[in-house]
Coordinates of C-alpha atoms in Angstrom, one line a residue:
X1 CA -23.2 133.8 -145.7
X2 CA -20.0 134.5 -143.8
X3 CA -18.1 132.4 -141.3
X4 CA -14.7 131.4 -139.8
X5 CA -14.6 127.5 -141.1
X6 CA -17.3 125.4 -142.7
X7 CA -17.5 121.7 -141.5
X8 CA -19.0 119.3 -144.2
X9 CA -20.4 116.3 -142.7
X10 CA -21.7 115.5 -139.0
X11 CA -19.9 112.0 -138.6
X12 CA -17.5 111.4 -135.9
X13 CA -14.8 113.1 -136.7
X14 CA -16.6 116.3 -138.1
X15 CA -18.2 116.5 -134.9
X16 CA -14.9 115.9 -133.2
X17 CA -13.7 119.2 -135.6
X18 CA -16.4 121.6 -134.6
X19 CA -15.6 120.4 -130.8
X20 CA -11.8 121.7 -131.2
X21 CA -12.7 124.8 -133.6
X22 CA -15.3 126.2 -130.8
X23 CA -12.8 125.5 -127.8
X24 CA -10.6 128.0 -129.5
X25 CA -13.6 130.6 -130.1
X26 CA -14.0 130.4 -134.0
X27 CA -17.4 130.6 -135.4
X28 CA -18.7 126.8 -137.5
X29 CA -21.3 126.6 -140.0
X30 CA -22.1 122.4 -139.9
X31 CA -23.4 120.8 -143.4
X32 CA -24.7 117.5 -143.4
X33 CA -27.2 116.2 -146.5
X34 CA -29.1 114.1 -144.2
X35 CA -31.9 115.2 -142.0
X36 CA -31.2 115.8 -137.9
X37 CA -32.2 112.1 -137.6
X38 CA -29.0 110.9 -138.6
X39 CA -26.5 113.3 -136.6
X40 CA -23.8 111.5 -136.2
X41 CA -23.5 109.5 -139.3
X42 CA -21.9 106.2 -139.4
X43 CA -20.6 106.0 -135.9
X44 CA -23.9 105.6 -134.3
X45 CA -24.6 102.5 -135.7
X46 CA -20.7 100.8 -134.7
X47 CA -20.1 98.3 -132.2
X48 CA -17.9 101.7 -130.4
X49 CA -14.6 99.9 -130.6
X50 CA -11.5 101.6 -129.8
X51 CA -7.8 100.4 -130.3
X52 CA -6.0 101.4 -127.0
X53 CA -2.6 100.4 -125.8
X54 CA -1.4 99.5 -122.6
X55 CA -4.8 100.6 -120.9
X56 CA -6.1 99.7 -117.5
X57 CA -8.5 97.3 -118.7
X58 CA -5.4 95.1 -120.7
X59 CA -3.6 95.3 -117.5
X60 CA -6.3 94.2 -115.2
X61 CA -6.4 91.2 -117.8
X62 CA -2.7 90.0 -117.6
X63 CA -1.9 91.9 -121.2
X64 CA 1.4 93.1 -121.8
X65 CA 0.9 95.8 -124.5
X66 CA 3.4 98.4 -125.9
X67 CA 3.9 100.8 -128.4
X68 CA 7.0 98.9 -130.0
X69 CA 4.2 95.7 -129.6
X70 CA 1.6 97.4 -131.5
X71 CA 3.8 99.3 -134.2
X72 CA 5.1 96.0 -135.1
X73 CA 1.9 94.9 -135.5
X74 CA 0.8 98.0 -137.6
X75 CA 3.5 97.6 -139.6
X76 CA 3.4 94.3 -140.3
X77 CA -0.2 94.9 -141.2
X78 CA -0.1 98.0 -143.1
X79 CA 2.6 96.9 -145.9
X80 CA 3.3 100.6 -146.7
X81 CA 5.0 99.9 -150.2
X82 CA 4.1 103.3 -152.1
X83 CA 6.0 106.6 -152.7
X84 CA 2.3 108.1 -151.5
X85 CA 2.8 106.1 -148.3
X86 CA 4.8 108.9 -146.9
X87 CA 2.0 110.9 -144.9
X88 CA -0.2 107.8 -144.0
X89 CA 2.9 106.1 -142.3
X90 CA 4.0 109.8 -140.4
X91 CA 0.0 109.2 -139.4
X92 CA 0.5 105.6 -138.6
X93 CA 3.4 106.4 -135.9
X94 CA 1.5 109.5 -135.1
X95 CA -1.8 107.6 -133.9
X96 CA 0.7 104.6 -132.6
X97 CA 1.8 107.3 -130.4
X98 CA -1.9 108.8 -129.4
X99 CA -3.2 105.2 -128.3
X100 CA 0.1 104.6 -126.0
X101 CA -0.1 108.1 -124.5
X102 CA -3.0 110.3 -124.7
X103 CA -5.9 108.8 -126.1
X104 CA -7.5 106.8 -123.0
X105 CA -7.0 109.4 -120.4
X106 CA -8.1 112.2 -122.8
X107 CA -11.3 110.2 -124.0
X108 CA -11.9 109.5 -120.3
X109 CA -12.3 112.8 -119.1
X110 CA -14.8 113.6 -121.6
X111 CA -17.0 111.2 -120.2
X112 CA -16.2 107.7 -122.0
X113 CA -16.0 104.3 -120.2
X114 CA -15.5 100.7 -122.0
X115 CA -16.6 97.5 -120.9
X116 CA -14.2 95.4 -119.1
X117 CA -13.7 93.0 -121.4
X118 CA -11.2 93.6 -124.3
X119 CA -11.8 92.4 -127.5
X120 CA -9.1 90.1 -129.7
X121 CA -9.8 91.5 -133.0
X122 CA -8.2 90.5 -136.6
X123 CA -5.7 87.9 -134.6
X124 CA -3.4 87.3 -138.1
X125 CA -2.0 84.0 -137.2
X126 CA 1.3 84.2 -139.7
X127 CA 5.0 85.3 -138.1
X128 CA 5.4 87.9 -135.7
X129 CA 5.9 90.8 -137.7
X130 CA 3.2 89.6 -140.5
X131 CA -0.7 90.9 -140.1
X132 CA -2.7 90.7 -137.1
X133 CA -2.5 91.9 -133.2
X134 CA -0.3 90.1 -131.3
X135 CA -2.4 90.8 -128.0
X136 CA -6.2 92.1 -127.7
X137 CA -6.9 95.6 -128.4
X138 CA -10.4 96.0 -128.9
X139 CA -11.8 98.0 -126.4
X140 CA -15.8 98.4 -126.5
X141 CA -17.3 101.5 -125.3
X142 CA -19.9 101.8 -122.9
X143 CA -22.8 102.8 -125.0
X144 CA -21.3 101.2 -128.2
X145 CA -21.3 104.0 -131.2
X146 CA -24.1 106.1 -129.2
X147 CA -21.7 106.0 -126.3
X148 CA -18.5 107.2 -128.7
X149 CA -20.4 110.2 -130.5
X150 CA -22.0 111.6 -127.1
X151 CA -19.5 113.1 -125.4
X152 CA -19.1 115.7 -129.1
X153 CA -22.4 115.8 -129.9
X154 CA -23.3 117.0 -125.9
X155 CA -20.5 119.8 -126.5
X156 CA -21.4 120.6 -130.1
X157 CA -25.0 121.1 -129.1
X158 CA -23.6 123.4 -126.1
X159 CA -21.4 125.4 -128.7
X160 CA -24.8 126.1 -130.6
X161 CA -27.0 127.1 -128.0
X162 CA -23.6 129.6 -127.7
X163 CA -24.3 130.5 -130.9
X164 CA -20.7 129.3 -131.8
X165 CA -21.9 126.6 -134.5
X166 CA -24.9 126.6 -136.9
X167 CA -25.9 123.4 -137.5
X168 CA -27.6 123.0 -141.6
X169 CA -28.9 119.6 -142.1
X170 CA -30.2 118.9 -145.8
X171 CA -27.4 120.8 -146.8
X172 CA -25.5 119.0 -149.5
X173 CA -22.2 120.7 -151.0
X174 CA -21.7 119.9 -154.6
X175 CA -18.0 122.3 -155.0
X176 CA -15.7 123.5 -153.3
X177 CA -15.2 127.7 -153.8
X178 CA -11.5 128.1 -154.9
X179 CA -9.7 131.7 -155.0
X180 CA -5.9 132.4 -156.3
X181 CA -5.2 128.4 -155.4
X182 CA -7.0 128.7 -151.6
X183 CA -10.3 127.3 -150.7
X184 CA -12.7 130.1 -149.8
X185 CA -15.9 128.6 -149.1
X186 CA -18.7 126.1 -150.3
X187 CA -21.6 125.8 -152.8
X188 CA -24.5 123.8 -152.8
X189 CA -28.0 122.6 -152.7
X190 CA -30.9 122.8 -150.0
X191 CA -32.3 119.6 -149.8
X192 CA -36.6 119.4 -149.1
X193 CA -37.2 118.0 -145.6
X194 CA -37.1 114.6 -144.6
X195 CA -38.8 113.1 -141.8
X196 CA -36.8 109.5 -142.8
X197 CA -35.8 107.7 -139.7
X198 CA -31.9 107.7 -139.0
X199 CA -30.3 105.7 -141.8
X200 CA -33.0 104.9 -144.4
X201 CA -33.1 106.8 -147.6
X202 CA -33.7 110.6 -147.8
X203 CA -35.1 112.5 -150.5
X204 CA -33.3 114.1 -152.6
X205 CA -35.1 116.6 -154.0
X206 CA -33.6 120.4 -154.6
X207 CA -35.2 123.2 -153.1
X208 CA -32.2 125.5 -153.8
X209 CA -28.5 126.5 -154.2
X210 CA -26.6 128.2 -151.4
X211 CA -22.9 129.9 -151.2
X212 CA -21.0 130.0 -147.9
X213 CA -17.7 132.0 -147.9
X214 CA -15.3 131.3 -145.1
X215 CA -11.5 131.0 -143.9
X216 CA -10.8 127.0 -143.8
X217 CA -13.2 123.8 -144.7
X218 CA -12.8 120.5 -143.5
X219 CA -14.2 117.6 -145.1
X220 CA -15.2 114.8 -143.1
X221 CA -17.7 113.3 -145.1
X222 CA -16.8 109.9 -144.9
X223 CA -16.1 107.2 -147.5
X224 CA -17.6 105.2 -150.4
X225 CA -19.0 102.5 -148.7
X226 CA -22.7 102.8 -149.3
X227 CA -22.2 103.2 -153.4
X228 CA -21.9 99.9 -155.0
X229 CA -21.1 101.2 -158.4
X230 CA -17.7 103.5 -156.5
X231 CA -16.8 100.1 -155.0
X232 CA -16.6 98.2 -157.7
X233 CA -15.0 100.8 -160.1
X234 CA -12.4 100.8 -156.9
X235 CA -11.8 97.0 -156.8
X236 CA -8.2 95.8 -156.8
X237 CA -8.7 93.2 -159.3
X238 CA -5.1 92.8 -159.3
X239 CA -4.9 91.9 -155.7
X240 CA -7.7 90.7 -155.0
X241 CA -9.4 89.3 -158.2
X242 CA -12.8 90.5 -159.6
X243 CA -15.5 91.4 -156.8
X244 CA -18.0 89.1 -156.1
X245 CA -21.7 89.5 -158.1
X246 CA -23.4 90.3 -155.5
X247 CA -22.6 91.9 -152.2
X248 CA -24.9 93.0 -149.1
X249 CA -24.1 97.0 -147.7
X250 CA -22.9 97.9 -144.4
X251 CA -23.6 101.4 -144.3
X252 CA -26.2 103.1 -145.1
X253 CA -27.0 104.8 -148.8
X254 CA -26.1 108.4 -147.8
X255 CA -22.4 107.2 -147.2
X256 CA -22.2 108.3 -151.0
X257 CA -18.3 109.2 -151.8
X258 CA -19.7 112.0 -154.0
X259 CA -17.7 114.9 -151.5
X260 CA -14.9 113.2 -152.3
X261 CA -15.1 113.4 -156.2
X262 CA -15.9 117.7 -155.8
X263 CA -13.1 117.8 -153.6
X264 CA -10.9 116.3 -156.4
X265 CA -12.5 118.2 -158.6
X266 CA -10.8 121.5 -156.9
X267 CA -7.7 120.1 -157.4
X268 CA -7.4 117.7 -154.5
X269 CA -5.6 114.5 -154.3
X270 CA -6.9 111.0 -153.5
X271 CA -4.6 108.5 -153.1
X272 CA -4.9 104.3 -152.0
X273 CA -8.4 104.6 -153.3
X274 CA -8.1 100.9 -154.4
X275 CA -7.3 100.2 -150.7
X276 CA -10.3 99.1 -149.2
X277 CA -12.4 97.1 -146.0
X278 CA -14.8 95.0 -146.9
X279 CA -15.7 92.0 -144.0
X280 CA -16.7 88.1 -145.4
X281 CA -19.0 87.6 -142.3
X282 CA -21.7 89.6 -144.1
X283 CA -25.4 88.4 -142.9
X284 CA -28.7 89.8 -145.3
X285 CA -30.3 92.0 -142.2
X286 CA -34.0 90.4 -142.0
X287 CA -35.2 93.5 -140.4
X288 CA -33.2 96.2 -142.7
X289 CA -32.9 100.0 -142.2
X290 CA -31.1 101.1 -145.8
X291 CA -31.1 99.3 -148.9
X292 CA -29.4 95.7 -149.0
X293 CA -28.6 96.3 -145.6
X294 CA -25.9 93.7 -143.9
X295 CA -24.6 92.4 -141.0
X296 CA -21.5 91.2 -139.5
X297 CA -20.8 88.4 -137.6
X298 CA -17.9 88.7 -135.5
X299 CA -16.8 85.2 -135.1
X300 CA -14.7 83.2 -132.2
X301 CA -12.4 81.3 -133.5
X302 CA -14.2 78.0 -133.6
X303 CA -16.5 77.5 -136.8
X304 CA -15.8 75.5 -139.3
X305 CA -15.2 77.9 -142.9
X306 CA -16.2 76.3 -146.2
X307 CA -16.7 77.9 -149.6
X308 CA -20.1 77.8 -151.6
X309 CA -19.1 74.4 -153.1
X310 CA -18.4 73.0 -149.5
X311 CA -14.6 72.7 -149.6
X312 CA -13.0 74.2 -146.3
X313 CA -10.6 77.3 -146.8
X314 CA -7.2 77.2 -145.4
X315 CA -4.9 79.2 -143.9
X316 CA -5.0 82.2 -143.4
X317 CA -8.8 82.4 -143.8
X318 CA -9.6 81.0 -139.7
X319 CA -12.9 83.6 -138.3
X320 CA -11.4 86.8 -137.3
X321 CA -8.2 86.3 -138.1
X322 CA -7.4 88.0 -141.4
X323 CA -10.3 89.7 -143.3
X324 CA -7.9 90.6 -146.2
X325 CA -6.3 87.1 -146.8
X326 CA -10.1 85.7 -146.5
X327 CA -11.0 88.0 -149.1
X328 CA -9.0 87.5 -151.2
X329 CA -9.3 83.8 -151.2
X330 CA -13.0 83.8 -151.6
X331 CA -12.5 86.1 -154.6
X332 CA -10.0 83.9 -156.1
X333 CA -12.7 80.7 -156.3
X334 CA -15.0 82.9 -157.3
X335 CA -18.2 82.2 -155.6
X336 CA -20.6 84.8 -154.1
X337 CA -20.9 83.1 -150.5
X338 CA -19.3 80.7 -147.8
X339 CA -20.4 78.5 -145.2
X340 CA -19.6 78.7 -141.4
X341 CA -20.5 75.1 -140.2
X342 CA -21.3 75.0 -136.8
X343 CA -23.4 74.3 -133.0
X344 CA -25.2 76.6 -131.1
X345 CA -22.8 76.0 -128.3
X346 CA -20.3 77.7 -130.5
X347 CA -22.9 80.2 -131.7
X348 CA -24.1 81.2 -128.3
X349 CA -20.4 82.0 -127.1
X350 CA -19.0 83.1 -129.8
X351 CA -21.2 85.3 -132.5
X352 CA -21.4 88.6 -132.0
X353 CA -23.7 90.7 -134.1
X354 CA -21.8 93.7 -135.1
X355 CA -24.1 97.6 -134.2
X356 CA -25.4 99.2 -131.8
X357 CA -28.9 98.2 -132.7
X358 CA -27.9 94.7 -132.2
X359 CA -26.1 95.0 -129.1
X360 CA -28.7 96.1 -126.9
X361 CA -27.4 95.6 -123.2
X362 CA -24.0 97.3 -124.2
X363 CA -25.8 100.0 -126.1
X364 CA -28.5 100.6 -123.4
X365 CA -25.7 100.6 -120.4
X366 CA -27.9 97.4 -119.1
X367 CA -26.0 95.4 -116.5
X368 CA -28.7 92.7 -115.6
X369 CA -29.5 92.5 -119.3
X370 CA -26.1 92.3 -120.1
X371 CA -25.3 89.4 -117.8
X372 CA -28.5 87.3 -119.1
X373 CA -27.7 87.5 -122.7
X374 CA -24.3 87.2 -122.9
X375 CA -23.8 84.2 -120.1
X376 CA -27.3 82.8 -120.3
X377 CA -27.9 79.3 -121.7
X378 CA -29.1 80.9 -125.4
X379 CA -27.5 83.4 -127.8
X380 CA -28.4 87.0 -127.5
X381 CA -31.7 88.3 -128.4
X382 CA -30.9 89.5 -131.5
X383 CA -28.5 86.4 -133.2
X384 CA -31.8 84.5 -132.1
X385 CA -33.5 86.9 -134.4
X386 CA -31.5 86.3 -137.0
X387 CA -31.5 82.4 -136.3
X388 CA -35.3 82.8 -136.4
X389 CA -35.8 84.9 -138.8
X390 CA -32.3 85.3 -141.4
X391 CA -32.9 83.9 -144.9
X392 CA -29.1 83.0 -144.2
X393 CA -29.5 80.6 -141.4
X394 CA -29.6 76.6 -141.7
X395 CA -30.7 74.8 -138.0
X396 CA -30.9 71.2 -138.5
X397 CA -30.6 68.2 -135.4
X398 CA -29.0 66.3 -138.5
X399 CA -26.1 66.5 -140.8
X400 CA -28.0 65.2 -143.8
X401 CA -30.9 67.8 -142.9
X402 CA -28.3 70.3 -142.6
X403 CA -27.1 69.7 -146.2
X404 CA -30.8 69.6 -147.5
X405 CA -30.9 73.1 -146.0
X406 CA -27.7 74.2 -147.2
X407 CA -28.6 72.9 -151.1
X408 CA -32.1 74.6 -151.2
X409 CA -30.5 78.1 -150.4
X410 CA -26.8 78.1 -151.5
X411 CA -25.6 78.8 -155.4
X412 CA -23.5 75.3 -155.4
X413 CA -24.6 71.9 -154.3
X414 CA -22.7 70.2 -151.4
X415 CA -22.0 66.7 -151.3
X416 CA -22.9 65.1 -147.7
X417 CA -20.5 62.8 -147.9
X418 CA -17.8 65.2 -148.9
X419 CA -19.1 68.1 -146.0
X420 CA -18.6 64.8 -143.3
X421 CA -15.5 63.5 -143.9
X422 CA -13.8 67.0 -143.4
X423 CA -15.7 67.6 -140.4
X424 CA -14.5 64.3 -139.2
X425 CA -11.2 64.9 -139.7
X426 CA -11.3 68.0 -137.8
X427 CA -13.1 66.1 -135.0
X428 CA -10.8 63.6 -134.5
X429 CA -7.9 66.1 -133.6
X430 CA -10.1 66.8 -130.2
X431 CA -9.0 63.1 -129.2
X432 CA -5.8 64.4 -128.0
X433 CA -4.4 67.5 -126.1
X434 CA -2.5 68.6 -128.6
X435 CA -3.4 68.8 -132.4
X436 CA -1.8 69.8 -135.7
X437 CA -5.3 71.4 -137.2
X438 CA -3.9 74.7 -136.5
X439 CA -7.6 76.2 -136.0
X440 CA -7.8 73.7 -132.8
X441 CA -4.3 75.2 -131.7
X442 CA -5.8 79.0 -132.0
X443 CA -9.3 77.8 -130.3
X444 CA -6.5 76.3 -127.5
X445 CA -4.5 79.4 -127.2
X446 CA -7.3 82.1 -127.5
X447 CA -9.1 80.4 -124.8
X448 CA -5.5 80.8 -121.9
X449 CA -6.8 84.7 -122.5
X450 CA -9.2 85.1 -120.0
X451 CA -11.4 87.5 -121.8
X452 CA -12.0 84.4 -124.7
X453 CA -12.3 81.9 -121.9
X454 CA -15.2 83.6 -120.0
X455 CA -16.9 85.3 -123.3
X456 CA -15.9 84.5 -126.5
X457 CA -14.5 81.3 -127.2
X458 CA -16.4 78.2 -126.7
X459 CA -15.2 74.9 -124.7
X460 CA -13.5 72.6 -127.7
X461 CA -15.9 70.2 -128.6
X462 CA -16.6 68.1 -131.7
X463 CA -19.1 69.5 -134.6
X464 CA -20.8 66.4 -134.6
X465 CA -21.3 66.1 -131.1
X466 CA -25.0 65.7 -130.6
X467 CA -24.9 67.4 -127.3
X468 CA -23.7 70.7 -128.8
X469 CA -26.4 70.8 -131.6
X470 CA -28.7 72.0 -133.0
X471 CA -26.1 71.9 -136.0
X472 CA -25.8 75.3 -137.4
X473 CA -24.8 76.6 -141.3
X474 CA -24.7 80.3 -142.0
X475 CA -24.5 81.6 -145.2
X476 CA -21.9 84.5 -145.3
X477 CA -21.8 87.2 -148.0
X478 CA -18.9 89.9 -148.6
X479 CA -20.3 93.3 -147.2
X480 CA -18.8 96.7 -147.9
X481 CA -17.7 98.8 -145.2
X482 CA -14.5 101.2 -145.2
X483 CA -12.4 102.9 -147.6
X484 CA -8.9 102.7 -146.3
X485 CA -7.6 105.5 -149.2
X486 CA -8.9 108.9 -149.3
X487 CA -7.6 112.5 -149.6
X488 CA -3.7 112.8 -148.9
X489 CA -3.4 115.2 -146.0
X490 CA -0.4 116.6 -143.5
X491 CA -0.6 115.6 -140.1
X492 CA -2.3 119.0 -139.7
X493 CA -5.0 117.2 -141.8
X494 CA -4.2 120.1 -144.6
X495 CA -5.2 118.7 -148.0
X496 CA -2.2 118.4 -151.1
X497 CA -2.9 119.5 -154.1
X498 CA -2.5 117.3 -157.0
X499 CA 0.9 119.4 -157.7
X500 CA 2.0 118.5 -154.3
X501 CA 1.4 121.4 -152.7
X502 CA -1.2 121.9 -149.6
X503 CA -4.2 123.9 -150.5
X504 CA -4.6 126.8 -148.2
X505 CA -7.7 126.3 -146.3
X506 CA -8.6 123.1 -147.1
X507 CA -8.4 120.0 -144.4
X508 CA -9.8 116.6 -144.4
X509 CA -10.2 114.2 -142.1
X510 CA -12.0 110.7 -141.0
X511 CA -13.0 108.5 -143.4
X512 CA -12.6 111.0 -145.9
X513 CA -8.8 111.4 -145.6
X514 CA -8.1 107.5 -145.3
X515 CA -8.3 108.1 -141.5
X516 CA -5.2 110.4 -141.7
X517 CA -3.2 111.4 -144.7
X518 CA -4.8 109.5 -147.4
X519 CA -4.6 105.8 -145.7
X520 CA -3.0 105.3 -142.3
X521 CA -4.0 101.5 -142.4
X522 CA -2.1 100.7 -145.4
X523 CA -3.9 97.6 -146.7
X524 CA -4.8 96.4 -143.5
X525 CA -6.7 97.8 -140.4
X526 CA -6.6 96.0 -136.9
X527 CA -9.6 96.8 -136.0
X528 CA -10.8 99.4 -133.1
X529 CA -9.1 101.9 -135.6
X530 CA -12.4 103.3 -137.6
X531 CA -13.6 105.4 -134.7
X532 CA -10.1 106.1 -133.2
X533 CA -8.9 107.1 -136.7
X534 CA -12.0 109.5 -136.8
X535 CA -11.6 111.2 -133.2
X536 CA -7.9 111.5 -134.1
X537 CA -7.7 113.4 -137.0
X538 CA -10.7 115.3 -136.5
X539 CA -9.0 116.8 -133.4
X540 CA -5.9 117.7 -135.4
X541 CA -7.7 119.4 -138.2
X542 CA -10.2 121.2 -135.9
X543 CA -7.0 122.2 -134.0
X544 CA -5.0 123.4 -137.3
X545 CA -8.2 125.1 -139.2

């Protein structure tokens, strides 16, 4: 087989290719490994946040956002300290620039809306130009990752019915075809049909081998998350000390990095691959779809934090604050869990369930349902699930019984008397309007944002406050999600060679490229930049192949 460019993967941002190579008239063969359950790949299963800058919806909220705001931020966040940091930072100022200018409107007028609210994601809490966004950024699409991928999948669908793009799922390329130094097509293996749901494991048994010969071929098959054995072997043991023994999954299995290691293979270079995104808010899923599937909470600021033994973390390590520092400092003791300590008035208000499947009412586009389970007198359906039903959830009317829970499933035993007298202390700071507990100044100042006020930070109130109960302890695993490295790339999204050199028809992008030239984040992401990252540099290599 013959064609103008061959896309390998049908995530986000291949998608967002194929959209940009059949605009311009060129012909797409489409390879994914999985079955035509799982077009779309990861994004369908996100929470659909974007990171936008000075948009309508900050403004409507009082937030002043700028470009020199939010590069500052970046900045500060990445920690670009490399010689290979020369792409990913041209990438950096190059998305900076999308999210200011073009991004909202563009997305718009393909059909994408976000809810009202924006999100205050990965707050920092150091020195201005240290980690974390300065203002809320997170904007959550109407439709949550469903919502993101439909406006490309609608047109890629449209471009096939054409008969501008054939679409091969159960198509897995193992090698990359490489003539005189230029990539010239694909090889691979026909997969036997699978009629797995989207996201649980597919066969993989070998029908047969296939060839495809063509001009250019992106690769936008995402990361490494879903292999346990690649994250490990990628750990930063020197920053951020050995990996803990056991871990729960965020994505699912298929989400192999084996694309990446043939693409190497034909001479490309990966760079940053010990940069990674892994969350500490993981929750065992009780109702899983892949293997050792997990769950994020995304916290308000309120709960208490306390490692396995029951001692409470410090600074930097507040919820959703800094994911990296938090890391890092549960690596560093060396346990496989922590604690969040705290009341379903804090719970109802303030967890969020990270998914589409677990977001129902923002998934589904469901006002009423929307406005029952998200300012109703209970959590949302699903964090009631998982209170229910989660092996990782302690409800108790008690502190002691609390404790007895927390002992019978935890892998260090916590001393009541030890667990009280730090959430006394921290009590006693509510007597008074002002506070040095620096976690009861954050809960303060997130809640003068509106957004926090009305939906995501509860009303300061002591843990022990029988009123607020039932007391609540959640066990929290690490859970791996993103790679933040990946193939080094042009801001054409043209791959380098190992020698330096671009190799001619070869272009990454998504996940697979770091998000844009081999790691736009740095060490750090701010959130909302997964997806946008994706859509991004998607469009420029669809636009350049």
């Amino acid at each position: 087989m013959q064609t103008d460019v061959v896309v390998v993967g049908a995530g986000l941002a291949g998608l967002v290719a194929v959209c940009e190579l059949v605009r311009r008239g060129r012909k797409v063969i489409l390879l994914d490994q999985e079955p035509e359950s799982s077009f779309g790949g990861q994004a369908f299963w996100s929470l659909g946040g974007l990171f936008m800058v000075d948009t309508p919806e900050q403004r409507r909220l009082g937030i002043r956002d700028s470009l020199d705001l939010a590069r500052q931020d970046w900045l500060g966040s990445a920690g670009f300290d490399r010689a290979e940091d020369f792409w990913p930072k041209r990438w950096a100022e190059a998305y900076l620039q999308f999210t200011a200018g073009e991004m909202r409107p563009w997305l718009h007028g393909l059909g994408m809306r976000w809810f009202p609210v924006v999100g205050w994601a990965e707050r920092g809490g150091g020195l201005a130009g240290d980690h974390g966004n300065s203002v809320p950024r997170f904007h959550v699409t109407w439709g949550t990752g469903p919502g993101t991928l439909a406006p490309f999948v609608e047109r890629v669908l449209a471009a096939r019915a054409d008969g501008l793009v054939d679409i091969r799922h159960r198509h897995r390329v193992t090698g990359l075809q490489v003539t005189a130094g230029s990539v010239t097509g694909v090889t691979g293996e026909v997969l036997a049909p699978s009629d797995a749901e989207r996201g649980k494991p597919s066969s993989r048994e070998v029908l047969q081998s296939f060839e495809i010969a063509a001009a250019s071929v992106i690769v936008a098959s995402g990361g490494i998350g879903g292999n346990e054995t690649l994250v490990r072997q990628s750990w930063p043991r020197d920053r951020l000390g050995e990996p803990p023994k056991t871990m729960v999954c965020g994505v699912p299995q298929h989400v192999d990095g084996l694309m990446l290691q043939h693409t190497a293979a034909a001479g490309a270079n990966i760079i940053n691959a010990d940069r990674m995104w892994h969350y500490t808010e993981g929750l065992k899923n009780w109702d899983p779809i892949w293997p050792n599937h997990g769950i994020r909470i995304l916290p308000g600021p309120s709960s208490l934090w306390f490692d396995a033994a029951g001692n409470r973390l410090p600074l930097p390590a507040l919820p959703g604050f800094d994911s990296l520092g938090t890391l890092k400092e549960l690596c560093r003791r060396g346990y496989s869990h922590s604690w969040f300590v705290t009341t379903q008035q804090i719970i109802k208000k303030e967890f969020a369930l990270s998914g589409s499947e677990q977001n129902p009412d923002l998934t589904g586009k469901n006002i009423p349902l929307l406005l029952r389970s998200r300012l109703g007198r209970s959590a949302t359906p699903p964090l009631e699930a998982f209170k229910n039903h989660g092996e990782d959830f302690v409800v108790a009317d008690s502190l002691e019984m609390l404790v007895e829970g927390m002992n019978r499933i935890g892998e260090r035993p916590i001393s009541l008397g030890h667990l009280r007298t730090q959430i006394e202390a921290r009590d006693r700071e509510l007597q008074n309007t002002f506070a040095k507990d620096l976690q009861i100044v954050a809960m303060r100042q997130a809640r003068a944002y509106i957004g926090d006020r009305l939906m995501r930070t509860a009303k300061p109130h002591k843990i022990l406050d029988p009123k607020a109960g039932p007391l609540i302890a959640v066990r929290l695993h690490i859970l791996t999600r993103k790679t933040l490295g990946g193939l080094e790339t042009d801001l054409d999204g043209q791959v380098f060679g190992k020698d330096g050199k671009p190799i001619i028809g070869l272009y990454a992008c998504g996940e697979a490229a770091g998000f844009g030239g081999g790691g736009y984040h740095g060490y750090r992401a701010l959130e909302g930049t997964f997806l946008g990252g994706c859509i991004f540099s998607g469009r420029a290599a669809g636009r350049a192949a």
